[in-house]
Coordinates of C-alpha atoms and ligand atoms in Angstrom, one line a residue:
M1 CA 86.5 -34.2 -54.5
K2 CA 84.0 -33.1 -58.3
N3 CA 81.5 -36.6 -58.4
L4 CA 81.9 -38.4 -61.3
A5 CA 78.8 -37.1 -63.5
D6 CA 80.4 -33.4 -62.8
Q7 CA 84.3 -35.1 -64.1
M8 CA 82.1 -36.6 -66.9
T9 CA 80.5 -33.2 -67.4
A10 CA 83.4 -31.3 -67.1
A11 CA 85.4 -33.9 -70.2
A12 CA 81.9 -34.3 -72.3
A13 CA 82.2 -30.1 -72.7
Q14 CA 85.2 -30.9 -74.0
A15 CA 84.0 -33.5 -76.4
F16 CA 80.5 -30.6 -77.5
A17 CA 83.3 -28.1 -77.3
A18 CA 85.0 -30.3 -80.4
C19 CA 82.7 -30.9 -81.9
G20 CA 81.6 -27.0 -82.4
Y21 CA 78.3 -26.8 -80.3
D22 CA 78.4 -24.8 -77.0
A23 CA 80.1 -26.7 -73.8
S24 CA 76.8 -25.9 -71.8
Y25 CA 75.1 -28.8 -74.0
A26 CA 77.7 -31.1 -71.7
K27 CA 75.1 -31.8 -68.8
I28 CA 76.0 -35.5 -67.7
S29 CA 73.6 -37.2 -65.1
L30 CA 72.9 -40.4 -63.6
S31 CA 71.1 -42.6 -66.8
N32 CA 67.3 -42.9 -65.6
R33 CA 67.4 -46.4 -67.8
P34 CA 70.5 -48.5 -65.2
D35 CA 69.7 -51.3 -67.6
L36 CA 70.6 -49.8 -70.7
C37 CA 73.7 -47.3 -69.0
E38 CA 75.3 -46.2 -66.6
Y39 CA 74.8 -41.6 -67.1
Q40 CA 73.1 -40.2 -69.5
C41 CA 73.5 -36.3 -71.7
N42 CA 71.0 -35.1 -73.7
G43 CA 72.5 -32.0 -74.0
A44 CA 72.6 -33.5 -78.2
L45 CA 68.4 -32.2 -78.4
A46 CA 68.8 -28.8 -77.1
A47 CA 71.5 -28.5 -78.3
A48 CA 69.2 -29.0 -82.7
K49 CA 67.2 -26.7 -81.8
A50 CA 69.8 -23.9 -81.5
Y51 CA 72.1 -24.5 -83.8
R52 CA 69.1 -26.4 -86.5
E53 CA 70.3 -29.7 -86.8
N54 CA 69.5 -33.0 -86.8
P55 CA 70.3 -34.1 -83.3
M56 CA 71.1 -37.3 -83.9
N57 CA 74.0 -35.9 -86.2
I58 CA 75.1 -34.3 -82.9
A59 CA 75.2 -36.8 -79.9
E60 CA 77.4 -39.3 -82.9
K61 CA 79.8 -36.7 -83.9
V62 CA 80.1 -36.7 -80.1
A63 CA 80.0 -40.3 -79.3
E64 CA 82.9 -39.9 -81.5
K65 CA 84.9 -37.3 -78.9
L66 CA 84.1 -38.7 -75.8
K67 CA 85.3 -42.2 -77.2
E68 CA 88.7 -40.4 -76.9
S69 CA 88.9 -39.5 -73.9
P70 CA 90.2 -41.8 -71.0
I71 CA 86.7 -41.5 -68.7
F72 CA 83.8 -43.2 -70.4
G73 CA 84.1 -47.0 -71.4
K74 CA 81.0 -46.4 -73.2
A75 CA 79.8 -43.3 -75.3
E76 CA 76.8 -44.6 -77.6
A77 CA 74.0 -42.4 -79.5
V78 CA 70.9 -43.8 -79.5
R79 CA 67.8 -42.5 -81.2
P80 CA 66.9 -39.9 -81.8
G81 CA 69.7 -38.1 -80.0
F82 CA 70.5 -39.1 -76.2
L83 CA 73.8 -40.3 -75.3
N84 CA 73.8 -42.9 -73.6
L85 CA 77.8 -43.5 -71.0
D86 CA 79.1 -45.8 -69.5
L87 CA 82.4 -45.1 -67.2
S88 CA 85.1 -46.8 -67.7
A89 CA 86.7 -49.6 -65.6
G90 CA 90.3 -47.5 -64.7
A91 CA 88.0 -44.6 -63.8
L92 CA 85.1 -46.3 -61.7
A93 CA 88.4 -47.4 -59.9
E94 CA 90.5 -44.2 -59.7
A95 CA 87.7 -42.5 -58.3
L96 CA 87.1 -45.1 -55.7
T97 CA 90.7 -44.6 -54.7
A98 CA 90.9 -41.5 -54.0
I99 CA 87.0 -42.0 -51.6
S100 CA 88.6 -44.6 -49.6
E101 CA 91.5 -41.8 -48.8
S102 CA 89.0 -39.3 -48.2
E103 CA 87.9 -38.7 -44.8
T104 CA 85.1 -37.6 -45.3
L105 CA 84.4 -39.7 -47.9
G106 CA 84.2 -37.2 -50.8
S107 CA 81.9 -34.9 -49.6
E108 CA 83.1 -31.6 -50.3
R109 CA 82.8 -29.5 -46.8
I110 CA 79.8 -27.1 -48.8
G111 CA 79.1 -26.3 -44.6
E112 CA 82.0 -24.4 -44.1
G113 CA 81.2 -20.8 -42.8
R114 CA 78.1 -21.1 -41.9
T115 CA 75.3 -21.0 -39.5
I116 CA 72.4 -23.0 -39.6
L117 CA 69.2 -23.1 -37.1
L118 CA 67.0 -25.8 -37.3
D119 CA 64.0 -25.7 -35.0
Y120 CA 63.1 -29.5 -34.5
G121 CA 61.9 -31.8 -31.4
G122 CA 59.1 -29.1 -30.4
A123 CA 57.7 -30.7 -27.1
N124 CA 54.3 -28.9 -25.8
V125 CA 55.6 -28.9 -21.5
A126 CA 53.8 -30.8 -19.4
K127 CA 51.4 -32.5 -22.4
P128 CA 52.7 -35.7 -23.1
L129 CA 55.0 -36.3 -25.9
H130 CA 53.0 -37.2 -29.5
V131 CA 53.1 -39.4 -32.4
G132 CA 54.1 -35.4 -34.5
H133 CA 56.8 -34.7 -31.9
L134 CA 58.3 -38.6 -32.7
R135 CA 58.8 -37.6 -36.5
S136 CA 59.8 -33.6 -35.5
A137 CA 62.7 -35.3 -34.1
I138 CA 63.4 -38.3 -36.0
I139 CA 63.9 -36.1 -38.6
G140 CA 65.3 -33.8 -37.2
E141 CA 68.1 -34.9 -35.3
S142 CA 68.8 -36.6 -38.7
L143 CA 69.5 -33.3 -40.8
K144 CA 71.0 -31.7 -37.7
R145 CA 74.0 -34.0 -38.7
I146 CA 73.6 -34.0 -42.5
C147 CA 74.9 -30.8 -42.1
R148 CA 77.1 -31.3 -39.5
F149 CA 78.7 -33.5 -41.3
L150 CA 78.8 -31.3 -44.4
G151 CA 80.9 -28.6 -42.6
F152 CA 77.6 -26.3 -41.4
E153 CA 77.8 -24.8 -37.9
A154 CA 74.3 -26.8 -37.0
I155 CA 72.5 -25.9 -34.0
G156 CA 69.3 -27.9 -32.5
D157 CA 66.8 -26.0 -30.9
V158 CA 64.0 -28.2 -28.7
H159 CA 62.1 -24.7 -28.6
L160 CA 60.0 -25.7 -26.3
G161 CA 55.7 -24.5 -26.0
D162 CA 56.1 -23.7 -22.4
W163 CA 54.1 -20.5 -22.4
G164 CA 50.2 -20.9 -23.4
L165 CA 47.0 -21.9 -21.3
Q166 CA 48.7 -25.6 -20.1
M167 CA 50.3 -23.7 -17.6
G168 CA 47.3 -21.7 -16.6
L169 CA 45.5 -25.0 -16.1
I170 CA 48.7 -26.2 -13.7
I171 CA 49.0 -23.8 -11.5
E172 CA 44.9 -23.4 -10.8
A173 CA 45.0 -27.4 -10.6
L174 CA 47.7 -27.1 -7.9
R175 CA 45.5 -24.3 -6.2
D176 CA 42.7 -26.3 -5.9
E177 CA 45.2 -29.5 -4.5
Q178 CA 46.8 -27.5 -2.7
P179 CA 46.4 -24.1 -1.5
E180 CA 49.0 -23.9 1.6
L181 CA 51.3 -23.4 -1.1
P182 CA 53.1 -20.2 -0.4
Y183 CA 52.4 -19.7 -4.3
F184 CA 49.8 -18.7 -3.6
D185 CA 50.1 -16.5 -1.2
E186 CA 49.5 -12.7 -2.0
A187 CA 51.6 -11.5 1.0
F188 CA 53.9 -13.9 0.8
T189 CA 57.6 -12.1 -0.2
G190 CA 60.4 -15.7 -0.9
P191 CA 62.4 -16.8 -1.6
Y192 CA 60.1 -19.1 -3.0
P193 CA 61.4 -23.5 -2.4
A194 CA 64.1 -24.3 -4.7
K195 CA 63.0 -28.3 -5.0
A196 CA 59.6 -28.8 -7.5
P197 CA 56.2 -29.0 -5.3
F198 CA 55.0 -31.8 -8.1
T199 CA 56.9 -35.1 -9.9
I200 CA 56.4 -35.3 -13.2
S201 CA 53.7 -38.6 -13.2
D202 CA 51.9 -35.8 -11.1
L203 CA 52.1 -32.8 -14.1
E204 CA 50.4 -36.0 -16.1
R205 CA 47.9 -36.5 -13.9
I206 CA 47.3 -33.1 -13.2
Y207 CA 47.4 -31.5 -16.8
P208 CA 44.9 -33.7 -18.6
A209 CA 42.2 -33.6 -15.7
A210 CA 42.8 -30.2 -15.9
S211 CA 42.2 -29.3 -19.1
A212 CA 39.6 -32.1 -19.2
R213 CA 37.7 -30.2 -16.5
A214 CA 38.1 -26.6 -18.2
K215 CA 36.3 -27.8 -20.8
T216 CA 32.8 -28.1 -19.0
D217 CA 34.0 -25.9 -15.6
E218 CA 33.5 -22.5 -17.0
A219 CA 34.7 -20.7 -13.4
F220 CA 37.6 -22.7 -13.7
S221 CA 38.1 -22.1 -17.4
A222 CA 38.1 -18.8 -16.2
R223 CA 40.4 -18.8 -13.2
A224 CA 43.5 -20.6 -15.6
H225 CA 42.7 -17.7 -18.0
E226 CA 43.3 -14.9 -15.5
A227 CA 46.2 -17.0 -14.0
T228 CA 47.9 -17.7 -17.3
F229 CA 47.7 -13.8 -17.6
R230 CA 49.2 -12.8 -14.6
L231 CA 52.1 -15.6 -15.2
Q232 CA 52.8 -13.4 -18.5
Q233 CA 53.0 -10.1 -16.1
G234 CA 54.9 -11.8 -14.2
H235 CA 53.9 -13.0 -10.6
P236 CA 56.0 -14.3 -8.5
G237 CA 54.7 -16.5 -7.2
Y238 CA 53.7 -18.2 -10.8
T239 CA 56.3 -17.5 -12.4
A240 CA 58.1 -19.4 -9.3
L241 CA 55.8 -22.6 -10.1
F242 CA 56.3 -22.0 -14.3
R243 CA 60.1 -22.4 -13.6
H244 CA 59.2 -25.6 -12.1
I245 CA 57.0 -27.0 -14.3
V246 CA 59.4 -26.0 -16.9
G247 CA 62.4 -28.0 -15.2
V248 CA 60.6 -31.2 -14.1
S249 CA 59.1 -31.4 -17.8
R250 CA 61.9 -30.6 -19.0
E251 CA 64.2 -33.3 -17.6
D252 CA 61.4 -35.9 -17.9
L253 CA 62.4 -34.8 -21.8
K254 CA 65.4 -35.2 -21.6
K255 CA 65.0 -38.7 -20.8
N256 CA 62.6 -39.0 -23.5
Y257 CA 64.9 -37.6 -26.1
D258 CA 68.4 -39.7 -25.0
A259 CA 66.3 -43.0 -25.3
L260 CA 65.9 -42.2 -28.8
D261 CA 69.4 -40.7 -29.8
V262 CA 68.3 -37.3 -30.1
H263 CA 70.5 -34.4 -28.9
F264 CA 69.1 -30.9 -28.6
D265 CA 71.8 -28.1 -27.9
L266 CA 69.5 -25.3 -27.4
W267 CA 66.7 -26.4 -24.6
K268 CA 64.8 -23.0 -24.9
G269 CA 61.4 -22.0 -25.4
E270 CA 58.7 -19.7 -26.4
S271 CA 59.0 -18.2 -22.8
D272 CA 62.3 -17.6 -23.5
A273 CA 60.6 -15.1 -27.0
Q274 CA 58.7 -12.5 -24.7
P275 CA 61.5 -10.1 -23.8
Y276 CA 61.4 -9.4 -27.7
I277 CA 57.9 -8.5 -28.3
G278 CA 58.0 -4.9 -27.6
E279 CA 61.0 -5.2 -30.1
L280 CA 59.2 -6.7 -33.1
L281 CA 55.8 -4.2 -32.3
A282 CA 58.2 -1.1 -33.1
I283 CA 59.6 -2.7 -35.7
L284 CA 56.4 -3.6 -37.5
E285 CA 55.1 -0.7 -36.3
E286 CA 57.8 1.8 -37.7
K287 CA 57.9 -0.5 -41.3
Q288 CA 54.3 0.5 -40.9
L289 CA 53.1 -3.2 -41.5
T290 CA 50.8 -3.7 -39.5
E291 CA 46.9 -2.8 -39.9
R292 CA 44.2 -3.3 -37.2
S293 CA 41.7 -6.2 -38.2
E294 CA 38.2 -6.1 -36.5
G295 CA 40.6 -5.3 -33.4
A296 CA 43.1 -7.3 -34.1
L297 CA 46.7 -6.2 -34.9
V298 CA 47.8 -8.0 -38.5
V299 CA 50.2 -8.0 -41.1
P300 CA 48.9 -9.0 -44.5
V301 CA 51.3 -10.7 -46.4
A302 CA 49.4 -11.4 -49.6
K303 CA 51.4 -11.5 -52.8
E304 CA 50.1 -10.7 -56.1
S305 CA 51.8 -13.9 -57.5
D306 CA 50.0 -15.9 -55.2
T307 CA 48.1 -19.3 -56.3
K308 CA 46.3 -19.3 -52.8
E309 CA 45.0 -17.4 -50.1
V310 CA 47.4 -16.4 -47.9
P311 CA 45.5 -14.3 -44.5
P312 CA 46.9 -11.9 -43.2
C313 CA 49.4 -12.6 -40.0
L314 CA 47.4 -12.1 -36.3
I315 CA 50.1 -10.6 -34.2
Q316 CA 47.7 -9.4 -32.0
K317 CA 44.3 -10.8 -30.5
S318 CA 41.8 -7.6 -29.7
D319 CA 41.7 -9.0 -26.3
G320 CA 45.4 -8.5 -26.0
A321 CA 47.0 -11.5 -26.2
Y322 CA 49.3 -12.6 -28.7
L323 CA 49.7 -15.2 -30.3
Y324 CA 52.0 -18.1 -31.8
A325 CA 52.9 -16.2 -35.3
T326 CA 53.9 -13.2 -32.1
T327 CA 56.1 -16.4 -30.6
D328 CA 58.1 -17.3 -33.5
L329 CA 58.3 -14.0 -34.6
A330 CA 60.0 -12.8 -31.7
T331 CA 62.3 -16.4 -31.5
I332 CA 64.1 -15.0 -34.9
I333 CA 64.5 -11.9 -33.6
E334 CA 66.3 -13.7 -30.5
R335 CA 68.5 -15.5 -32.5
E336 CA 69.5 -12.7 -35.3
K337 CA 71.4 -11.5 -32.0
L338 CA 72.2 -14.9 -30.6
Y339 CA 73.8 -17.3 -33.4
H340 CA 72.4 -15.0 -36.6
P341 CA 72.6 -17.8 -39.1
D342 CA 72.3 -18.0 -42.6
E343 CA 69.6 -21.0 -42.5
Y344 CA 67.0 -21.1 -40.3
L345 CA 64.3 -24.8 -40.7
Y346 CA 61.7 -26.2 -38.6
I347 CA 60.8 -28.8 -38.9
T348 CA 56.6 -29.3 -37.9
D349 CA 53.2 -31.4 -38.9
K350 CA 52.6 -29.7 -42.5
R351 CA 49.7 -28.4 -41.5
Q352 CA 51.3 -26.1 -40.0
A353 CA 52.7 -25.1 -43.4
M354 CA 50.5 -21.8 -43.6
H355 CA 51.9 -20.8 -40.3
F356 CA 55.2 -20.8 -41.2
E357 CA 54.7 -19.2 -44.8
Q358 CA 53.3 -16.2 -43.4
V359 CA 55.5 -15.7 -40.2
F360 CA 58.5 -16.3 -42.8
R361 CA 56.8 -13.0 -45.9
V362 CA 56.7 -11.1 -41.9
A363 CA 60.4 -11.4 -41.4
K364 CA 61.5 -11.2 -44.6
K365 CA 58.6 -8.3 -44.5
A366 CA 60.6 -6.2 -41.8
G367 CA 64.0 -7.0 -42.6
I368 CA 64.2 -9.3 -39.4
V369 CA 66.7 -11.1 -41.4
R370 CA 68.6 -10.6 -44.2
E371 CA 67.0 -10.9 -48.2
E372 CA 69.7 -13.5 -48.2
T373 CA 68.9 -15.8 -45.2
K374 CA 66.9 -18.4 -46.1
L375 CA 64.2 -19.9 -44.4
G376 CA 62.8 -23.1 -44.9
H377 CA 60.0 -25.4 -43.0
L378 CA 59.8 -29.2 -43.4
G379 CA 56.5 -29.7 -43.0
F380 CA 56.0 -33.3 -42.3
G381 CA 53.0 -36.3 -42.8
T382 CA 51.0 -37.9 -40.6
M383 CA 52.3 -41.2 -39.3
N384 CA 49.0 -43.9 -39.3
G385 CA 48.1 -47.0 -37.5
K386 CA 47.2 -50.1 -39.9
D387 CA 43.4 -48.6 -39.8
G388 CA 44.6 -45.4 -41.6
K389 CA 44.2 -43.4 -38.7
P390 CA 46.8 -41.3 -37.3
F391 CA 49.0 -43.8 -34.9
K392 CA 47.1 -44.7 -31.0
T393 CA 48.1 -47.1 -28.6
R394 CA 46.0 -50.4 -28.7
S395 CA 43.6 -49.0 -26.0
G396 CA 43.2 -45.8 -28.3
G397 CA 45.1 -42.9 -26.1
V398 CA 48.3 -40.8 -26.7
M399 CA 51.0 -43.1 -27.8
R400 CA 54.1 -43.1 -24.7
L401 CA 56.8 -43.1 -26.0
E402 CA 58.9 -45.6 -23.8
Y403 CA 56.1 -48.2 -24.7
L404 CA 55.7 -47.6 -28.1
L405 CA 59.9 -48.1 -27.4
R406 CA 59.9 -51.1 -25.5
D407 CA 56.8 -53.1 -28.3
I408 CA 60.3 -52.4 -30.5
R409 CA 62.4 -54.2 -28.9
D410 CA 59.5 -56.9 -27.5
A411 CA 59.0 -57.5 -31.6
V412 CA 62.9 -57.6 -32.8
L413 CA 64.3 -59.7 -29.7
E414 CA 61.0 -62.6 -31.0
R415 CA 63.3 -62.9 -34.2
M416 CA 66.1 -63.2 -31.8
A417 CA 64.9 -65.8 -30.4
E418 CA 67.7 -68.2 -32.1
T419 CA 70.6 -66.4 -30.7
N420 CA 73.0 -67.7 -29.1
L421 CA 73.9 -63.9 -27.2
P422 CA 73.8 -63.7 -23.4
E423 CA 70.7 -62.8 -21.9
E424 CA 71.7 -59.4 -21.1
E425 CA 73.6 -58.2 -24.5
K426 CA 70.3 -59.6 -26.2
Q427 CA 68.2 -57.6 -24.6
E428 CA 70.9 -54.1 -24.8
T429 CA 71.2 -55.3 -29.3
A430 CA 67.6 -55.7 -29.0
A431 CA 67.2 -52.2 -28.0
V432 CA 69.3 -50.9 -30.4
I433 CA 68.3 -52.9 -33.6
G434 CA 64.2 -51.4 -32.3
L435 CA 65.8 -47.9 -32.2
A436 CA 67.4 -48.3 -36.2
A437 CA 63.9 -50.4 -36.9
L438 CA 61.9 -47.1 -35.9
K439 CA 63.7 -44.5 -36.7
Y440 CA 64.3 -45.9 -40.2
G441 CA 60.4 -47.2 -40.5
D442 CA 60.3 -43.4 -40.3
L443 CA 63.7 -42.4 -42.3
S444 CA 63.0 -44.0 -45.5
N445 CA 59.4 -43.0 -46.6
Q446 CA 59.6 -38.8 -48.2
A447 CA 59.7 -36.8 -45.2
T448 CA 55.6 -35.4 -46.8
K449 CA 53.8 -38.3 -47.3
D450 CA 52.0 -40.0 -44.5
Y451 CA 52.8 -43.4 -44.1
V452 CA 51.6 -46.5 -42.4
F453 CA 53.3 -47.9 -38.8
D454 CA 54.1 -51.3 -39.1
L455 CA 55.9 -52.6 -36.1
E456 CA 56.1 -55.9 -38.2
R457 CA 57.6 -55.4 -41.1
F458 CA 60.2 -52.1 -39.7
S459 CA 61.2 -55.4 -37.3
S460 CA 62.0 -57.8 -39.9
F461 CA 65.5 -58.6 -40.6
E462 CA 65.0 -59.4 -44.2
G463 CA 63.2 -56.2 -47.0
N464 CA 63.8 -52.8 -46.8
T465 CA 64.9 -52.2 -42.9
G466 CA 66.2 -50.5 -40.5
P467 CA 67.6 -54.1 -39.2
Y468 CA 68.8 -55.4 -42.9
I469 CA 70.7 -52.5 -42.8
L470 CA 72.8 -53.4 -39.4
Y471 CA 72.4 -57.1 -40.2
T472 CA 75.0 -56.5 -43.5
I473 CA 76.9 -54.0 -41.4
V474 CA 77.4 -56.7 -38.6
R475 CA 78.1 -59.3 -41.0
I476 CA 80.7 -57.4 -43.7
R477 CA 82.5 -56.8 -40.0
S478 CA 82.3 -60.3 -38.7
I479 CA 84.1 -61.2 -42.0
L480 CA 86.2 -58.7 -42.1
R481 CA 87.1 -60.5 -38.5
R482 CA 87.6 -63.4 -40.2
L483 CA 90.2 -62.2 -43.0
A484 CA 92.2 -60.4 -40.1
E485 CA 92.0 -63.6 -38.7
S486 CA 92.9 -66.1 -40.8
G487 CA 96.5 -63.6 -41.8
T488 CA 94.8 -61.9 -45.0
V489 CA 95.2 -58.0 -44.1
P490 CA 94.5 -55.5 -46.7
A491 CA 97.8 -54.7 -48.2
Q492 CA 98.3 -51.1 -48.6
T493 CA 96.7 -51.3 -52.8
A494 CA 93.9 -49.1 -54.6
I495 CA 91.3 -50.4 -55.4
L496 CA 91.1 -52.4 -58.9
P497 CA 88.6 -52.0 -61.9
A498 CA 86.0 -54.1 -61.4
G499 CA 86.2 -57.3 -63.0
D500 CA 82.6 -58.6 -64.0
A501 CA 78.9 -56.3 -63.4
A502 CA 78.4 -57.2 -59.6
E503 CA 81.7 -55.9 -58.4
K504 CA 81.0 -53.0 -60.7
A505 CA 77.9 -52.4 -59.5
L506 CA 79.3 -51.8 -56.6
Q507 CA 81.7 -49.9 -56.8
L508 CA 79.5 -47.4 -58.9
Q509 CA 77.2 -47.3 -56.3
L510 CA 80.3 -46.5 -53.6
T511 CA 81.2 -43.3 -55.8
R512 CA 77.7 -42.0 -54.8
F513 CA 77.8 -41.6 -51.3
A514 CA 79.0 -37.3 -51.4
E515 CA 76.4 -37.2 -54.0
T516 CA 73.6 -38.6 -51.7
V517 CA 74.1 -36.5 -48.6
R518 CA 74.4 -33.8 -50.6
A519 CA 70.8 -34.1 -52.5
A520 CA 69.4 -35.1 -48.7
Y521 CA 70.4 -31.3 -47.4
E522 CA 69.2 -29.9 -50.2
E523 CA 66.0 -31.6 -50.4
K524 CA 65.8 -32.0 -46.8
A525 CA 65.4 -35.8 -47.6
P526 CA 67.0 -37.7 -45.3
H527 CA 65.2 -40.7 -47.5
K528 CA 68.0 -40.7 -49.9
L529 CA 70.4 -41.5 -47.3
C530 CA 68.2 -45.1 -46.5
Q531 CA 67.7 -45.2 -50.6
F532 CA 71.0 -45.3 -50.7
I533 CA 72.2 -47.5 -47.8
Y534 CA 69.9 -50.2 -49.5
E535 CA 70.7 -50.3 -52.1
L536 CA 74.4 -50.7 -51.2
A537 CA 73.2 -53.2 -49.0
N538 CA 71.6 -55.2 -52.2
V539 CA 74.2 -54.7 -53.8
F540 CA 77.1 -55.9 -51.7
N541 CA 75.3 -58.5 -50.7
S542 CA 75.0 -59.9 -54.6
F543 CA 78.7 -59.5 -54.4
Y544 CA 79.2 -61.1 -51.7
R545 CA 77.7 -64.2 -52.9
D546 CA 79.5 -65.0 -55.3
H547 CA 82.9 -63.7 -54.6
H548 CA 84.9 -65.9 -52.8
I549 CA 87.0 -63.5 -51.0
L550 CA 88.8 -65.7 -48.6
K551 CA 90.0 -67.9 -51.2
E552 CA 91.0 -65.9 -53.7
E553 CA 94.4 -66.5 -55.0
D554 CA 95.3 -62.8 -56.8
K555 CA 96.6 -61.5 -54.0
A556 CA 96.2 -58.0 -55.2
R557 CA 92.4 -58.8 -56.8
Q558 CA 92.0 -60.3 -53.5
S559 CA 93.2 -57.5 -51.1
S560 CA 91.1 -55.0 -53.6
W561 CA 88.2 -56.5 -52.4
I562 CA 88.4 -56.0 -48.4
G563 CA 88.9 -52.0 -49.6
L564 CA 85.8 -52.8 -51.3
L565 CA 84.8 -54.6 -48.4
Q566 CA 85.9 -52.5 -45.7
L567 CA 84.7 -49.1 -47.9
T568 CA 81.6 -50.5 -48.2
E569 CA 80.9 -50.9 -43.5
K570 CA 82.5 -47.4 -44.2
E571 CA 79.3 -45.5 -46.1
L572 CA 76.6 -47.8 -44.3
N573 CA 78.4 -47.2 -41.0
T574 CA 78.3 -43.2 -41.4
M575 CA 75.2 -43.0 -42.8
I576 CA 73.2 -44.8 -40.7
G577 CA 75.4 -42.4 -38.1
L578 CA 73.8 -39.5 -39.8
L579 CA 70.4 -40.9 -40.2
G580 CA 70.8 -41.2 -36.1
F581 CA 71.5 -44.5 -35.2
E582 CA 74.0 -47.3 -34.8
A583 CA 74.3 -50.9 -35.2
P584 CA 75.5 -53.8 -32.4
E585 CA 78.4 -55.5 -32.9
R586 CA 76.5 -59.2 -33.2
M587 CA 72.8 -59.6 -33.6
Ligands
LIG1 N1 55.0 -26.9 -30.0 C1 54.6 -27.1 -31.0 C2 53.4 -28.1 -31.7 O1 53.6 -28.7 -30.6 C3 55.8 -27.3 -32.3 C4 57.1 -26.3 -31.9 C5 57.7 -25.8 -33.4 N2 58.2 -24.7 -33.8 C6 58.3 -23.2 -33.9 N3 59.5 -22.5 -33.3 N4 56.7 -22.9 -34.2 O2 52.9 -28.1 -32.7

């Protein structure tokens, strides 16, 4: 289904042509000045240059023609040559009827036949989830859902950090605690026990202690490096321990991500890429892309057009160790073999932007991906506390996700003091609203920007918040229920042309669903969905304030209004699904 701006552009193209100007000047877009008009066209100004004519003359001629088209309710030439346009109420109502009948709410399935791989989450095994991982999970999950809605085959990979020094640190700390374990017995021939010799709480105790100890205890640090190296060489006992560490961590991470309603298709990690490193080196060698720089193996990737320095991509250190970029490139080789995506999207902290720039350049230069494969990195800003510094717990430690979720649920519960839901439902509802508060609080900001985590504001039932959106959905559902109970069932009639400004504002907003989802995908910008639903909730609430649906005597009008309510509910509910949360039954 073509969006309205495109339909209007097509009509305007005919008008420009009929007046003797090239049809390409007819581009119509949403108005920058919604107080003056709904849509605008600046083509007459550009045409004036090309045709050496007065822009106002052109605009006036075109406006006259546009008035003949049924799609425009208003076509006005204004100085110095703008066209201010309104949709006609009839065209608007017709478009809405079509959207109501469309399963995708008018969205085109632009991703049909295309595969996108989303690399998000990015938690590190045995290390606690931090705020950066939280943002990656929330933003990535939303983008994945948006892609699916648009018809893409979207594959989400958590891409665990499971291949670094943290493994050696844990192995050596375990050796000190439980030296009798068979993993440390070089003569042991297996099989190793199936059950891990530690729990997640042990890991959470062992890792930070080992990491702190390595900073002062040189001998311990050397042992950890050695163990990491031997693990990477395939030491059987360490490999068995590694599997336990990853297994135990993964189970715990899954619980955390489930609580966030974030779900991955793939639970792969950096370790899965290791078998592809040999192939990577061979490709780089064969294409003669590598150089030696102070003993290290690098691939220069700077381009003449660069405005800031892009240093060479480091592939192997002089001591033989591979780096973050090496693993990411090897992972692309693996992904090409297994999934062959048309598009990649990595969602991490924006401080990793240079890393991805380097990796992408190498991948293209080396032909690891096709020339037309899209490689994208969405770098997000920091979630800060009210003090403007990266968010920490009250005691100054790393935020634990479960505590964060508990705090939000409690803040919501406080606001629900008056509600008379049964206690159990109240608790569950508070958790559902809390998740919406957290996710909306994050997603409503442009991803690249830093933002302040403000529990008070995020959990408020008023203003630009998740709970306000949920409240609006719950409200519409209860109105629809009441209407149904009173026997007022919408007949299957079309949406009627709007009778007043509030109704038209609601109708206009409802037509913008598809273009909003599309822009959110194209610009990798879930905040556009938040802007859309906030505006929709507002125009709906004003419409509902002065239209008495239940009492309306004109049955066709009443039924058209019910159709608007249903469509509003459907658009809001679909959008929150794309953002990654849901509405409770009641609140
Ligand atoms: N584990 C990394 C971190 O904590 C994020 C991984 C992102 N994905 C990737 N393919 N590099 O920063």
